[in-house]
Amino acid sequence: MNTDLNRLMALMTGDEKHGPAATSTLDALWVLYDRVLRVTPQTFSAPGRDRFLLSKGHGPMAYYAVLAAKGFLPEELLAGFGSYASSLGHHPDRLLVPGAEIGSGSLGHGLPLGVGTVLGLRAQGRTDPQVWVLIGDAELDEGSVHEAIAYAGPAGLDQLHTVVIDNASASYGAPGGIAARFEAGGWSVETVDGRDHEQLYAAFTAPHPGRPHAVVARVEPKNA
């Protein structure tokens, strides 16, 4: 991983950092932006770009650090994180953060928006752009996520991918675990060590013809 990320993360101070929520996503975000997503600071508004939707948006420090490391935003903005005049809020705002596809905040809204994004791309005849949604395991408690999972599988939305950061914070477990829930919905699923970059990359790039794809990235428990 880019050794500069820890320095960039350290530039963001203040209250409400949601540190565990941020650090739990850092490795998955880096692998996505460094090796998988086809989007750059020059193409983040191009119609053919890949889309990344941060649904787990209440801990955006890692997201901002990765965007700065990749040149989407100047690192000078990081020091003002969360302040009144800063564009880098405690929840990302798509109108203020270069490269952000959605405004994040309410848990459970990202995966349904990902479904809608894929349907919109298909309606335009765009079958090449891939849509990635990063969610937390606690979001699986939300009915909107359940409906998105249940719809996307039978609809064959193979442009849709979700990364579930599993830090054991969900209140209601499904029999067989998170992977079983997606499998029951007709998804392709892989469960990996969320800190192992090669495992993450292999899972992110695994073929899944005709089915949406979920990667469950296990990290240390939130309250450990």
mmCIF file with all atom_site columns, C-alpha atoms in Angstrom:
data_model
loop_
_atom_site.group_PDB
_atom_site.id
_atom_site.type_symbol
_atom_site.label_atom_id
_atom_site.label_alt_id
_atom_site.label_comp_id
_atom_site.label_asym_id
_atom_site.label_entity_id
_atom_site.label_seq_id
_atom_site.pdbx_PDB_ins_code
_atom_site.Cartn_x
_atom_site.Cartn_y
_atom_site.Cartn_z
_atom_site.occupancy
_atom_site.B_iso_or_equiv
_atom_site.pdbx_formal_charge
_atom_site.auth_seq_id
_atom_site.auth_comp_id
_atom_site.auth_asym_id
_atom_site.auth_atom_id
_atom_site.pdbx_PDB_model_num
ATOM 1   C CA . MET A 1 1   ? 0.000   0.000   0.000   1.00 0.00 ? 1   MET A CA 1
ATOM 2   C CA . ASN A 1 2   ? 1.084   3.564   -0.590  1.00 0.00 ? 2   ASN A CA 1
ATOM 3   C CA . THR A 1 3   ? 3.174   4.326   2.481   1.00 0.00 ? 3   THR A CA 1
ATOM 4   C CA . ASP A 1 4   ? 2.036   7.953   2.294   1.00 0.00 ? 4   ASP A CA 1
ATOM 5   C CA . LEU A 1 5   ? -1.545  7.067   3.220   1.00 0.00 ? 5   LEU A CA 1
ATOM 6   C CA . ASN A 1 6   ? -0.846  7.013   6.951   1.00 0.00 ? 6   ASN A CA 1
ATOM 7   C CA . ARG A 1 7   ? 0.650   10.487  6.717   1.00 0.00 ? 7   ARG A CA 1
ATOM 8   C CA . LEU A 1 8   ? -2.378  11.715  4.769   1.00 0.00 ? 8   LEU A CA 1
ATOM 9   C CA . MET A 1 9   ? -4.732  10.151  7.296   1.00 0.00 ? 9   MET A CA 1
ATOM 10  C CA . ALA A 1 10  ? -2.858  11.868  10.140  1.00 0.00 ? 10  ALA A CA 1
ATOM 11  C CA . LEU A 1 11  ? -3.513  15.285  8.588   1.00 0.00 ? 11  LEU A CA 1
ATOM 12  C CA . MET A 1 12  ? -7.213  14.905  9.413   1.00 0.00 ? 12  MET A CA 1
ATOM 13  C CA . THR A 1 13  ? -7.934  15.759  13.032  1.00 0.00 ? 13  THR A CA 1
ATOM 14  C CA . GLY A 1 14  ? -10.856 16.937  15.125  1.00 0.00 ? 14  GLY A CA 1
ATOM 15  C CA . ASP A 1 15  ? -13.966 15.371  16.586  1.00 0.00 ? 15  ASP A CA 1
ATOM 16  C CA . GLU A 1 16  ? -16.225 12.810  14.942  1.00 0.00 ? 16  GLU A CA 1
ATOM 17  C CA . LYS A 1 17  ? -13.461 11.175  12.935  1.00 0.00 ? 17  LYS A CA 1
ATOM 18  C CA . HIS A 1 18  ? -15.042 7.724   13.242  1.00 0.00 ? 18  HIS A CA 1
ATOM 19  C CA . GLY A 1 19  ? -11.522 6.307   13.174  1.00 0.00 ? 19  GLY A CA 1
ATOM 20  C CA . PRO A 1 20  ? -12.432 2.585   13.195  1.00 0.00 ? 20  PRO A CA 1
ATOM 21  C CA . ALA A 1 21  ? -14.944 3.085   10.392  1.00 0.00 ? 21  ALA A CA 1
ATOM 22  C CA . ALA A 1 22  ? -12.282 4.827   8.345   1.00 0.00 ? 22  ALA A CA 1
ATOM 23  C CA . THR A 1 23  ? -9.354  2.508   8.915   1.00 0.00 ? 23  THR A CA 1
ATOM 24  C CA . SER A 1 24  ? -11.471 -0.594  8.294   1.00 0.00 ? 24  SER A CA 1
ATOM 25  C CA . THR A 1 25  ? -11.947 0.487   4.673   1.00 0.00 ? 25  THR A CA 1
ATOM 26  C CA . LEU A 1 26  ? -8.425  1.709   3.889   1.00 0.00 ? 26  LEU A CA 1
ATOM 27  C CA . ASP A 1 27  ? -6.987  -1.427  2.282   1.00 0.00 ? 27  ASP A CA 1
ATOM 28  C CA . ALA A 1 28  ? -10.044 -2.200  0.147   1.00 0.00 ? 28  ALA A CA 1
ATOM 29  C CA . LEU A 1 29  ? -10.243 1.416   -1.038  1.00 0.00 ? 29  LEU A CA 1
ATOM 30  C CA . TRP A 1 30  ? -6.567  1.501   -1.956  1.00 0.00 ? 30  TRP A CA 1
ATOM 31  C CA . VAL A 1 31  ? -6.687  -1.712  -3.977  1.00 0.00 ? 31  VAL A CA 1
ATOM 32  C CA . LEU A 1 32  ? -9.792  -0.515  -5.808  1.00 0.00 ? 32  LEU A CA 1
ATOM 33  C CA . TYR A 1 33  ? -8.389  2.885   -6.738  1.00 0.00 ? 33  TYR A CA 1
ATOM 34  C CA . ASP A 1 34  ? -4.844  1.698   -7.377  1.00 0.00 ? 34  ASP A CA 1
ATOM 35  C CA . ARG A 1 35  ? -5.527  -1.448  -9.395  1.00 0.00 ? 35  ARG A CA 1
ATOM 36  C CA . VAL A 1 36  ? -9.171  -1.905  -10.341 1.00 0.00 ? 36  VAL A CA 1
ATOM 37  C CA . LEU A 1 37  ? -11.283 1.198   -10.944 1.00 0.00 ? 37  LEU A CA 1
ATOM 38  C CA . ARG A 1 38  ? -11.066 2.769   -14.382 1.00 0.00 ? 38  ARG A CA 1
ATOM 39  C CA . VAL A 1 39  ? -11.376 6.364   -13.263 1.00 0.00 ? 39  VAL A CA 1
ATOM 40  C CA . THR A 1 40  ? -8.797  9.117   -12.855 1.00 0.00 ? 40  THR A CA 1
ATOM 41  C CA . PRO A 1 41  ? -8.770  12.794  -11.856 1.00 0.00 ? 41  PRO A CA 1
ATOM 42  C CA . GLN A 1 42  ? -9.058  13.554  -15.574 1.00 0.00 ? 42  GLN A CA 1
ATOM 43  C CA . THR A 1 43  ? -11.971 11.195  -16.259 1.00 0.00 ? 43  THR A CA 1
ATOM 44  C CA . PHE A 1 44  ? -14.145 11.337  -13.119 1.00 0.00 ? 44  PHE A CA 1
ATOM 45  C CA . SER A 1 45  ? -16.967 12.920  -15.124 1.00 0.00 ? 45  SER A CA 1
ATOM 46  C CA . ALA A 1 46  ? -16.499 10.915  -18.340 1.00 0.00 ? 46  ALA A CA 1
ATOM 47  C CA . PRO A 1 47  ? -19.546 8.838   -19.347 1.00 0.00 ? 47  PRO A CA 1
ATOM 48  C CA . GLY A 1 48  ? -17.482 5.668   -19.756 1.00 0.00 ? 48  GLY A CA 1
ATOM 49  C CA . ARG A 1 49  ? -15.839 5.762   -16.325 1.00 0.00 ? 49  ARG A CA 1
ATOM 50  C CA . ASP A 1 50  ? -16.292 3.156   -13.632 1.00 0.00 ? 50  ASP A CA 1
ATOM 51  C CA . ARG A 1 51  ? -18.460 4.382   -10.775 1.00 0.00 ? 51  ARG A CA 1
ATOM 52  C CA . PHE A 1 52  ? -17.537 4.022   -7.094  1.00 0.00 ? 52  PHE A CA 1
ATOM 53  C CA . LEU A 1 53  ? -20.249 4.690   -4.520  1.00 0.00 ? 53  LEU A CA 1
ATOM 54  C CA . LEU A 1 54  ? -19.201 5.022   -0.874  1.00 0.00 ? 54  LEU A CA 1
ATOM 55  C CA . SER A 1 55  ? -22.240 3.936   1.094   1.00 0.00 ? 55  SER A CA 1
ATOM 56  C CA . LYS A 1 56  ? -20.209 3.501   4.302   1.00 0.00 ? 56  LYS A CA 1
ATOM 57  C CA . GLY A 1 57  ? -19.783 7.241   4.353   1.00 0.00 ? 57  GLY A CA 1
ATOM 58  C CA . HIS A 1 58  ? -19.729 8.067   8.060   1.00 0.00 ? 58  HIS A CA 1
ATOM 59  C CA . GLY A 1 59  ? -15.992 7.410   8.273   1.00 0.00 ? 59  GLY A CA 1
ATOM 60  C CA . PRO A 1 60  ? -14.627 9.078   5.124   1.00 0.00 ? 60  PRO A CA 1
ATOM 61  C CA . MET A 1 61  ? -11.061 9.766   6.253   1.00 0.00 ? 61  MET A CA 1
ATOM 62  C CA . ALA A 1 62  ? -9.641  6.800   4.337   1.00 0.00 ? 62  ALA A CA 1
ATOM 63  C CA . TYR A 1 63  ? -11.645 7.787   1.262   1.00 0.00 ? 63  TYR A CA 1
ATOM 64  C CA . TYR A 1 64  ? -10.285 11.329  1.341   1.00 0.00 ? 64  TYR A CA 1
ATOM 65  C CA . ALA A 1 65  ? -6.734  10.074  1.897   1.00 0.00 ? 65  ALA A CA 1
ATOM 66  C CA . VAL A 1 66  ? -6.954  7.731   -1.101  1.00 0.00 ? 66  VAL A CA 1
ATOM 67  C CA . LEU A 1 67  ? -8.467  10.451  -3.292  1.00 0.00 ? 67  LEU A CA 1
ATOM 68  C CA . ALA A 1 68  ? -5.636  12.790  -2.303  1.00 0.00 ? 68  ALA A CA 1
ATOM 69  C CA . ALA A 1 69  ? -2.989  10.113  -2.918  1.00 0.00 ? 69  ALA A CA 1
ATOM 70  C CA . LYS A 1 70  ? -4.440  9.564   -6.393  1.00 0.00 ? 70  LYS A CA 1
ATOM 71  C CA . GLY A 1 71  ? -4.609  13.264  -7.252  1.00 0.00 ? 71  GLY A CA 1
ATOM 72  C CA . PHE A 1 72  ? -8.366  13.805  -7.147  1.00 0.00 ? 72  PHE A CA 1
ATOM 73  C CA . LEU A 1 73  ? -8.005  16.508  -4.517  1.00 0.00 ? 73  LEU A CA 1
ATOM 74  C CA . PRO A 1 74  ? -5.070  18.479  -3.095  1.00 0.00 ? 74  PRO A CA 1
ATOM 75  C CA . GLU A 1 75  ? -3.732  17.180  0.197   1.00 0.00 ? 75  GLU A CA 1
ATOM 76  C CA . GLU A 1 76  ? -3.845  20.722  1.586   1.00 0.00 ? 76  GLU A CA 1
ATOM 77  C CA . LEU A 1 77  ? -7.585  20.242  1.975   1.00 0.00 ? 77  LEU A CA 1
ATOM 78  C CA . LEU A 1 78  ? -7.155  17.368  4.419   1.00 0.00 ? 78  LEU A CA 1
ATOM 79  C CA . ALA A 1 79  ? -6.090  19.505  7.367   1.00 0.00 ? 79  ALA A CA 1
ATOM 80  C CA . GLY A 1 80  ? -9.446  21.284  7.317   1.00 0.00 ? 80  GLY A CA 1
ATOM 81  C CA . PHE A 1 81  ? -11.418 18.027  7.450   1.00 0.00 ? 81  PHE A CA 1
ATOM 82  C CA . GLY A 1 82  ? -14.805 18.493  9.079   1.00 0.00 ? 82  GLY A CA 1
ATOM 83  C CA . SER A 1 83  ? -14.452 22.233  9.652   1.00 0.00 ? 83  SER A CA 1
ATOM 84  C CA . TYR A 1 84  ? -17.227 24.663  8.742   1.00 0.00 ? 84  TYR A CA 1
ATOM 85  C CA . ALA A 1 85  ? -15.520 26.028  5.628   1.00 0.00 ? 85  ALA A CA 1
ATOM 86  C CA . SER A 1 86  ? -14.094 22.722  4.386   1.00 0.00 ? 86  SER A CA 1
ATOM 87  C CA . SER A 1 87  ? -15.395 20.822  1.388   1.00 0.00 ? 87  SER A CA 1
ATOM 88  C CA . LEU A 1 88  ? -14.413 17.612  3.182   1.00 0.00 ? 88  LEU A CA 1
ATOM 89  C CA . GLY A 1 89  ? -17.287 16.990  5.533   1.00 0.00 ? 89  GLY A CA 1
ATOM 90  C CA . HIS A 1 90  ? -17.933 14.176  7.974   1.00 0.00 ? 90  HIS A CA 1
ATOM 91  C CA . HIS A 1 91  ? -20.013 12.693  5.156   1.00 0.00 ? 91  HIS A CA 1
ATOM 92  C CA . PRO A 1 92  ? -18.793 13.147  1.559   1.00 0.00 ? 92  PRO A CA 1
ATOM 93  C CA . ASP A 1 93  ? -20.771 15.547  -0.607  1.00 0.00 ? 93  ASP A CA 1
ATOM 94  C CA . ARG A 1 94  ? -20.741 14.729  -4.328  1.00 0.00 ? 94  ARG A CA 1
ATOM 95  C CA . LEU A 1 95  ? -21.054 18.416  -5.190  1.00 0.00 ? 95  LEU A CA 1
ATOM 96  C CA . LEU A 1 96  ? -17.945 19.328  -3.175  1.00 0.00 ? 96  LEU A CA 1
ATOM 97  C CA . VAL A 1 97  ? -15.596 16.330  -3.401  1.00 0.00 ? 97  VAL A CA 1
ATOM 98  C CA . PRO A 1 98  ? -14.016 15.673  -6.828  1.00 0.00 ? 98  PRO A CA 1
ATOM 99  C CA . GLY A 1 99  ? -14.672 12.075  -7.830  1.00 0.00 ? 99  GLY A CA 1
ATOM 100 C CA . ALA A 1 100 ? -17.446 11.413  -5.312  1.00 0.00 ? 100 ALA A CA 1
ATOM 101 C CA . GLU A 1 101 ? -20.431 9.888   -7.106  1.00 0.00 ? 101 GLU A CA 1
ATOM 102 C CA . ILE A 1 102 ? -22.982 10.242  -4.301  1.00 0.00 ? 102 ILE A CA 1
ATOM 103 C CA . GLY A 1 103 ? -23.513 12.124  -1.072  1.00 0.00 ? 103 GLY A CA 1
ATOM 104 C CA . SER A 1 104 ? -23.040 9.604   1.728   1.00 0.00 ? 104 SER A CA 1
ATOM 105 C CA . GLY A 1 105 ? -24.789 9.522   5.049   1.00 0.00 ? 105 GLY A CA 1
ATOM 106 C CA . SER A 1 106 ? -27.875 7.416   5.622   1.00 0.00 ? 106 SER A CA 1
ATOM 107 C CA . LEU A 1 107 ? -26.883 3.792   6.053   1.00 0.00 ? 107 LEU A CA 1
ATOM 108 C CA . GLY A 1 108 ? -28.429 1.456   3.521   1.00 0.00 ? 108 GLY A CA 1
ATOM 109 C CA . HIS A 1 109 ? -28.831 3.859   0.618   1.00 0.00 ? 109 HIS A CA 1
ATOM 110 C CA . GLY A 1 110 ? -25.687 3.063   -1.377  1.00 0.00 ? 110 GLY A CA 1
ATOM 111 C CA . LEU A 1 111 ? -26.509 -0.382  -2.753  1.00 0.00 ? 111 LEU A CA 1
ATOM 112 C CA . PRO A 1 112 ? -29.973 0.634   -4.013  1.00 0.00 ? 112 PRO A CA 1
ATOM 113 C CA . LEU A 1 113 ? -28.314 3.613   -5.709  1.00 0.00 ? 113 LEU A CA 1
ATOM 114 C CA . GLY A 1 114 ? -25.813 1.209   -7.239  1.00 0.00 ? 114 GLY A CA 1
ATOM 115 C CA . VAL A 1 115 ? -28.679 -0.862  -8.645  1.00 0.00 ? 115 VAL A CA 1
ATOM 116 C CA . GLY A 1 116 ? -30.232 2.280   -10.098 1.00 0.00 ? 116 GLY A CA 1
ATOM 117 C CA . THR A 1 117 ? -26.897 3.375   -11.555 1.00 0.00 ? 117 THR A CA 1
ATOM 118 C CA . VAL A 1 118 ? -26.481 0.072   -13.402 1.00 0.00 ? 118 VAL A CA 1
ATOM 119 C CA . LEU A 1 119 ? -30.048 0.247   -14.714 1.00 0.00 ? 119 LEU A CA 1
ATOM 120 C CA . GLY A 1 120 ? -29.427 3.804   -15.895 1.00 0.00 ? 120 GLY A CA 1
ATOM 121 C CA . LEU A 1 121 ? -26.225 2.789   -17.672 1.00 0.00 ? 121 LEU A CA 1
ATOM 122 C CA . ARG A 1 122 ? -28.016 -0.086  -19.373 1.00 0.00 ? 122 ARG A CA 1
ATOM 123 C CA . ALA A 1 123 ? -30.797 2.228   -20.500 1.00 0.00 ? 123 ALA A CA 1
ATOM 124 C CA . GLN A 1 124 ? -28.107 4.332   -22.203 1.00 0.00 ? 124 GLN A CA 1
ATOM 125 C CA . GLY A 1 125 ? -26.596 1.260   -23.829 1.00 0.00 ? 125 GLY A CA 1
ATOM 126 C CA . ARG A 1 126 ? -23.469 1.498   -21.656 1.00 0.00 ? 126 ARG A CA 1
ATOM 127 C CA . THR A 1 127 ? -22.539 -2.026  -20.619 1.00 0.00 ? 127 THR A CA 1
ATOM 128 C CA . ASP A 1 128 ? -18.799 -1.432  -20.125 1.00 0.00 ? 128 ASP A CA 1
ATOM 129 C CA . PRO A 1 129 ? -18.652 0.853   -17.038 1.00 0.00 ? 129 PRO A CA 1
ATOM 130 C CA . GLN A 1 130 ? -18.542 -1.107  -13.797 1.00 0.00 ? 130 GLN A CA 1
ATOM 131 C CA . VAL A 1 131 ? -20.316 0.057   -10.645 1.00 0.00 ? 131 VAL A CA 1
ATOM 132 C CA . TRP A 1 132 ? -18.749 -0.558  -7.232  1.00 0.00 ? 132 TRP A CA 1
ATOM 133 C CA . VAL A 1 133 ? -20.472 0.065   -3.898  1.00 0.00 ? 133 VAL A CA 1
ATOM 134 C CA . LEU A 1 134 ? -18.656 -0.139  -0.568  1.00 0.00 ? 134 LEU A CA 1
ATOM 135 C CA . ILE A 1 135 ? -20.915 -0.892  2.379   1.00 0.00 ? 135 ILE A CA 1
ATOM 136 C CA . GLY A 1 136 ? -20.468 -1.841  6.009   1.00 0.00 ? 136 GLY A CA 1
ATOM 137 C CA . ASP A 1 137 ? -21.785 -5.078  7.452   1.00 0.00 ? 137 ASP A CA 1
ATOM 138 C CA . ALA A 1 138 ? -24.183 -3.142  9.703   1.00 0.00 ? 138 ALA A CA 1
ATOM 139 C CA . GLU A 1 139 ? -25.929 -1.848  6.586   1.00 0.00 ? 139 GLU A CA 1
ATOM 140 C CA . LEU A 1 140 ? -27.166 -5.375  5.980   1.00 0.00 ? 140 LEU A CA 1
ATOM 141 C CA . ASP A 1 141 ? -29.634 -4.658  8.803   1.00 0.00 ? 141 ASP A CA 1
ATOM 142 C CA . GLU A 1 142 ? -31.390 -2.175  6.487   1.00 0.00 ? 142 GLU A CA 1
ATOM 143 C CA . GLY A 1 143 ? -34.379 -3.324  4.452   1.00 0.00 ? 143 GLY A CA 1
ATOM 144 C CA . SER A 1 144 ? -33.317 -1.234  1.468   1.00 0.00 ? 144 SER A CA 1
ATOM 145 C CA . VAL A 1 145 ? -30.123 -3.294  1.177   1.00 0.00 ? 145 VAL A CA 1
ATOM 146 C CA . HIS A 1 146 ? -32.071 -6.548  1.401   1.00 0.00 ? 146 HIS A CA 1
ATOM 147 C CA . GLU A 1 147 ? -34.318 -5.402  -1.449  1.00 0.00 ? 147 GLU A CA 1
ATOM 148 C CA . ALA A 1 148 ? -31.331 -4.375  -3.572  1.00 0.00 ? 148 ALA A CA 1
ATOM 149 C CA . ILE A 1 149 ? -29.689 -7.772  -3.047  1.00 0.00 ? 149 ILE A CA 1
ATOM 150 C CA . ALA A 1 150 ? -32.928 -9.576  -3.853  1.00 0.00 ? 150 ALA A CA 1
ATOM 151 C CA . TYR A 1 151 ? -33.466 -7.577  -7.058  1.00 0.00 ? 151 TYR A CA 1
ATOM 152 C CA . ALA A 1 152 ? -29.945 -7.463  -8.508  1.00 0.00 ? 152 ALA A CA 1
ATOM 153 C CA . GLY A 1 153 ? -29.358 -11.218 -8.630  1.00 0.00 ? 153 GLY A CA 1
ATOM 154 C CA . PRO A 1 154 ? -32.416 -12.292 -10.656 1.00 0.00 ? 154 PRO A CA 1
ATOM 155 C CA . ALA A 1 155 ? -31.993 -9.175  -12.833 1.00 0.00 ? 155 ALA A CA 1
ATOM 156 C CA . GLY A 1 156 ? -28.496 -10.361 -13.780 1.00 0.00 ? 156 GLY A CA 1
ATOM 157 C CA . LEU A 1 157 ? -26.827 -7.015  -13.009 1.00 0.00 ? 157 LEU A CA 1
ATOM 158 C CA . ASP A 1 158 ? -23.286 -8.191  -13.647 1.00 0.00 ? 158 ASP A CA 1
ATOM 159 C CA . GLN A 1 159 ? -21.986 -4.610  -13.827 1.00 0.00 ? 159 GLN A CA 1
ATOM 160 C CA . LEU A 1 160 ? -22.757 -4.286  -10.119 1.00 0.00 ? 160 LEU A CA 1
ATOM 161 C CA . HIS A 1 161 ? -20.189 -5.073  -7.426  1.00 0.00 ? 161 HIS A CA 1
ATOM 162 C CA . THR A 1 162 ? -20.355 -4.564  -3.695  1.00 0.00 ? 162 THR A CA 1
ATOM 163 C CA . VAL A 1 163 ? -17.574 -4.693  -1.145  1.00 0.00 ? 163 VAL A CA 1
ATOM 164 C CA . VAL A 1 164 ? -18.827 -5.491  2.346   1.00 0.00 ? 164 VAL A CA 1
ATOM 165 C CA . ILE A 1 165 ? -16.456 -4.435  5.120   1.00 0.00 ? 165 ILE A CA 1
ATOM 166 C CA . ASP A 1 166 ? -17.117 -7.014  7.823   1.00 0.00 ? 166 ASP A CA 1
ATOM 167 C CA . ASN A 1 167 ? -15.951 -5.732  11.203  1.00 0.00 ? 167 ASN A CA 1
ATOM 168 C CA . ALA A 1 168 ? -18.569 -7.706  13.133  1.00 0.00 ? 168 ALA A CA 1
ATOM 169 C CA . SER A 1 169 ? -20.815 -4.722  13.789  1.00 0.00 ? 169 SER A CA 1
ATOM 170 C CA . ALA A 1 170 ? -24.077 -6.062  12.321  1.00 0.00 ? 170 ALA A CA 1
ATOM 171 C CA . SER A 1 171 ? -26.910 -6.646  14.795  1.00 0.00 ? 171 SER A CA 1
ATOM 172 C CA . TYR A 1 172 ? -28.707 -9.401  12.922  1.00 0.00 ? 172 TYR A CA 1
ATOM 173 C CA . GLY A 1 173 ? -26.722 -12.214 11.385  1.00 0.00 ? 173 GLY A CA 1
ATOM 174 C CA . ALA A 1 174 ? -27.960 -14.403 8.556   1.00 0.00 ? 174 ALA A CA 1
ATOM 175 C CA . PRO A 1 175 ? -27.644 -18.202 8.743   1.00 0.00 ? 175 PRO A CA 1
ATOM 176 C CA . GLY A 1 176 ? -24.375 -19.096 7.073   1.00 0.00 ? 176 GLY A CA 1
ATOM 177 C CA . GLY A 1 177 ? -23.005 -15.583 7.377   1.00 0.00 ? 177 GLY A CA 1
ATOM 178 C CA . ILE A 1 178 ? -22.868 -12.624 5.014   1.00 0.00 ? 178 ILE A CA 1
ATOM 179 C CA . ALA A 1 179 ? -21.769 -14.618 1.979   1.00 0.00 ? 179 ALA A CA 1
ATOM 180 C CA . ALA A 1 180 ? -24.776 -16.930 2.259   1.00 0.00 ? 180 ALA A CA 1
ATOM 181 C CA . ARG A 1 181 ? -27.112 -13.963 2.148   1.00 0.00 ? 181 ARG A CA 1
ATOM 182 C CA . PHE A 1 182 ? -25.735 -12.808 -1.191  1.00 0.00 ? 182 PHE A CA 1
ATOM 183 C CA . GLU A 1 183 ? -25.574 -16.330 -2.565  1.00 0.00 ? 183 GLU A CA 1
ATOM 184 C CA . ALA A 1 184 ? -29.260 -16.810 -1.750  1.00 0.00 ? 184 ALA A CA 1
ATOM 185 C CA . GLY A 1 185 ? -29.944 -13.698 -3.823  1.00 0.00 ? 185 GLY A CA 1
ATOM 186 C CA . GLY A 1 186 ? -28.167 -15.111 -6.867  1.00 0.00 ? 186 GLY A CA 1
ATOM 187 C CA . TRP A 1 187 ? -24.908 -13.221 -6.477  1.00 0.00 ? 187 TRP A CA 1
ATOM 188 C CA . SER A 1 188 ? -21.339 -14.384 -7.033  1.00 0.00 ? 188 SER A CA 1
ATOM 189 C CA . VAL A 1 189 ? -19.560 -14.063 -3.667  1.00 0.00 ? 189 VAL A CA 1
ATOM 190 C CA . GLU A 1 190 ? -16.025 -14.299 -2.305  1.00 0.00 ? 190 GLU A CA 1
ATOM 191 C CA . THR A 1 191 ? -14.890 -13.849 1.299   1.00 0.00 ? 191 THR A CA 1
ATOM 192 C CA . VAL A 1 192 ? -11.332 -12.623 1.898   1.00 0.00 ? 192 VAL A CA 1
ATOM 193 C CA . ASP A 1 193 ? -8.969  -11.107 4.439   1.00 0.00 ? 193 ASP A CA 1
ATOM 194 C CA . GLY A 1 194 ? -9.738  -7.408  4.170   1.00 0.00 ? 194 GLY A CA 1
ATOM 195 C CA . ARG A 1 195 ? -6.120  -6.497  4.898   1.00 0.00 ? 195 ARG A CA 1
ATOM 196 C CA . ASP A 1 196 ? -4.544  -8.779  2.286   1.00 0.00 ? 196 ASP A CA 1
ATOM 197 C CA . HIS A 1 197 ? -4.134  -6.816  -0.941  1.00 0.00 ? 197 HIS A CA 1
ATOM 198 C CA . GLU A 1 198 ? -3.544  -9.805  -3.170  1.00 0.00 ? 198 GLU A CA 1
ATOM 199 C CA . GLN A 1 199 ? -6.642  -11.566 -1.858  1.00 0.00 ? 199 GLN A CA 1
ATOM 200 C CA . LEU A 1 200 ? -8.650  -8.392  -2.346  1.00 0.00 ? 200 LEU A CA 1
ATOM 201 C CA . TYR A 1 201 ? -7.391  -7.906  -5.897  1.00 0.00 ? 201 TYR A CA 1
ATOM 202 C CA . ALA A 1 202 ? -8.063  -11.519 -6.868  1.00 0.00 ? 202 ALA A CA 1
ATOM 203 C CA . ALA A 1 203 ? -11.600 -11.306 -5.492  1.00 0.00 ? 203 ALA A CA 1
ATOM 204 C CA . PHE A 1 204 ? -12.265 -7.919  -7.091  1.00 0.00 ? 204 PHE A CA 1
ATOM 205 C CA . THR A 1 205 ? -11.233 -9.204  -10.514 1.00 0.00 ? 205 THR A CA 1
ATOM 206 C CA . ALA A 1 206 ? -12.803 -12.676 -10.360 1.00 0.00 ? 206 ALA A CA 1
ATOM 207 C CA . PRO A 1 207 ? -15.123 -13.399 -13.324 1.00 0.00 ? 207 PRO A CA 1
ATOM 208 C CA . HIS A 1 208 ? -18.858 -13.512 -12.575 1.00 0.00 ? 208 HIS A CA 1
ATOM 209 C CA . PRO A 1 209 ? -20.728 -13.675 -15.899 1.00 0.00 ? 209 PRO A CA 1
ATOM 210 C CA . GLY A 1 210 ? -24.418 -12.905 -15.650 1.00 0.00 ? 210 GLY A CA 1
ATOM 211 C CA . ARG A 1 211 ? -24.380 -12.223 -11.907 1.00 0.00 ? 211 ARG A CA 1
ATOM 212 C CA . PRO A 1 212 ? -23.613 -9.284  -9.610  1.00 0.00 ? 212 PRO A CA 1
ATOM 213 C CA . HIS A 1 213 ? -20.523 -9.809  -7.489  1.00 0.00 ? 213 HIS A CA 1
ATOM 214 C CA . ALA A 1 214 ? -19.967 -9.338  -3.755  1.00 0.00 ? 214 ALA A CA 1
ATOM 215 C CA . VAL A 1 215 ? -16.663 -9.383  -1.898  1.00 0.00 ? 215 VAL A CA 1
ATOM 216 C CA . VAL A 1 216 ? -16.850 -9.769  1.873   1.00 0.00 ? 216 VAL A CA 1
ATOM 217 C CA . ALA A 1 217 ? -13.690 -8.225  3.318   1.00 0.00 ? 217 ALA A CA 1
ATOM 218 C CA . ARG A 1 218 ? -13.140 -9.360  6.874   1.00 0.00 ? 218 ARG A CA 1
ATOM 219 C CA . VAL A 1 219 ? -11.223 -7.016  9.173   1.00 0.00 ? 219 VAL A CA 1
ATOM 220 C CA . GLU A 1 220 ? -10.663 -6.877  12.919  1.00 0.00 ? 220 GLU A CA 1
ATOM 221 C CA . PRO A 1 221 ? -13.877 -6.500  14.980  1.00 0.00 ? 221 PRO A CA 1
ATOM 222 C CA . LYS A 1 222 ? -14.896 -2.900  15.595  1.00 0.00 ? 222 LYS A CA 1
ATOM 223 C CA . ASN A 1 223 ? -15.016 -3.249  19.372  1.00 0.00 ? 223 ASN A CA 1
ATOM 224 C CA . ALA A 1 224 ? -12.094 -5.642  19.798  1.00 0.00 ? 224 ALA A CA 1
#
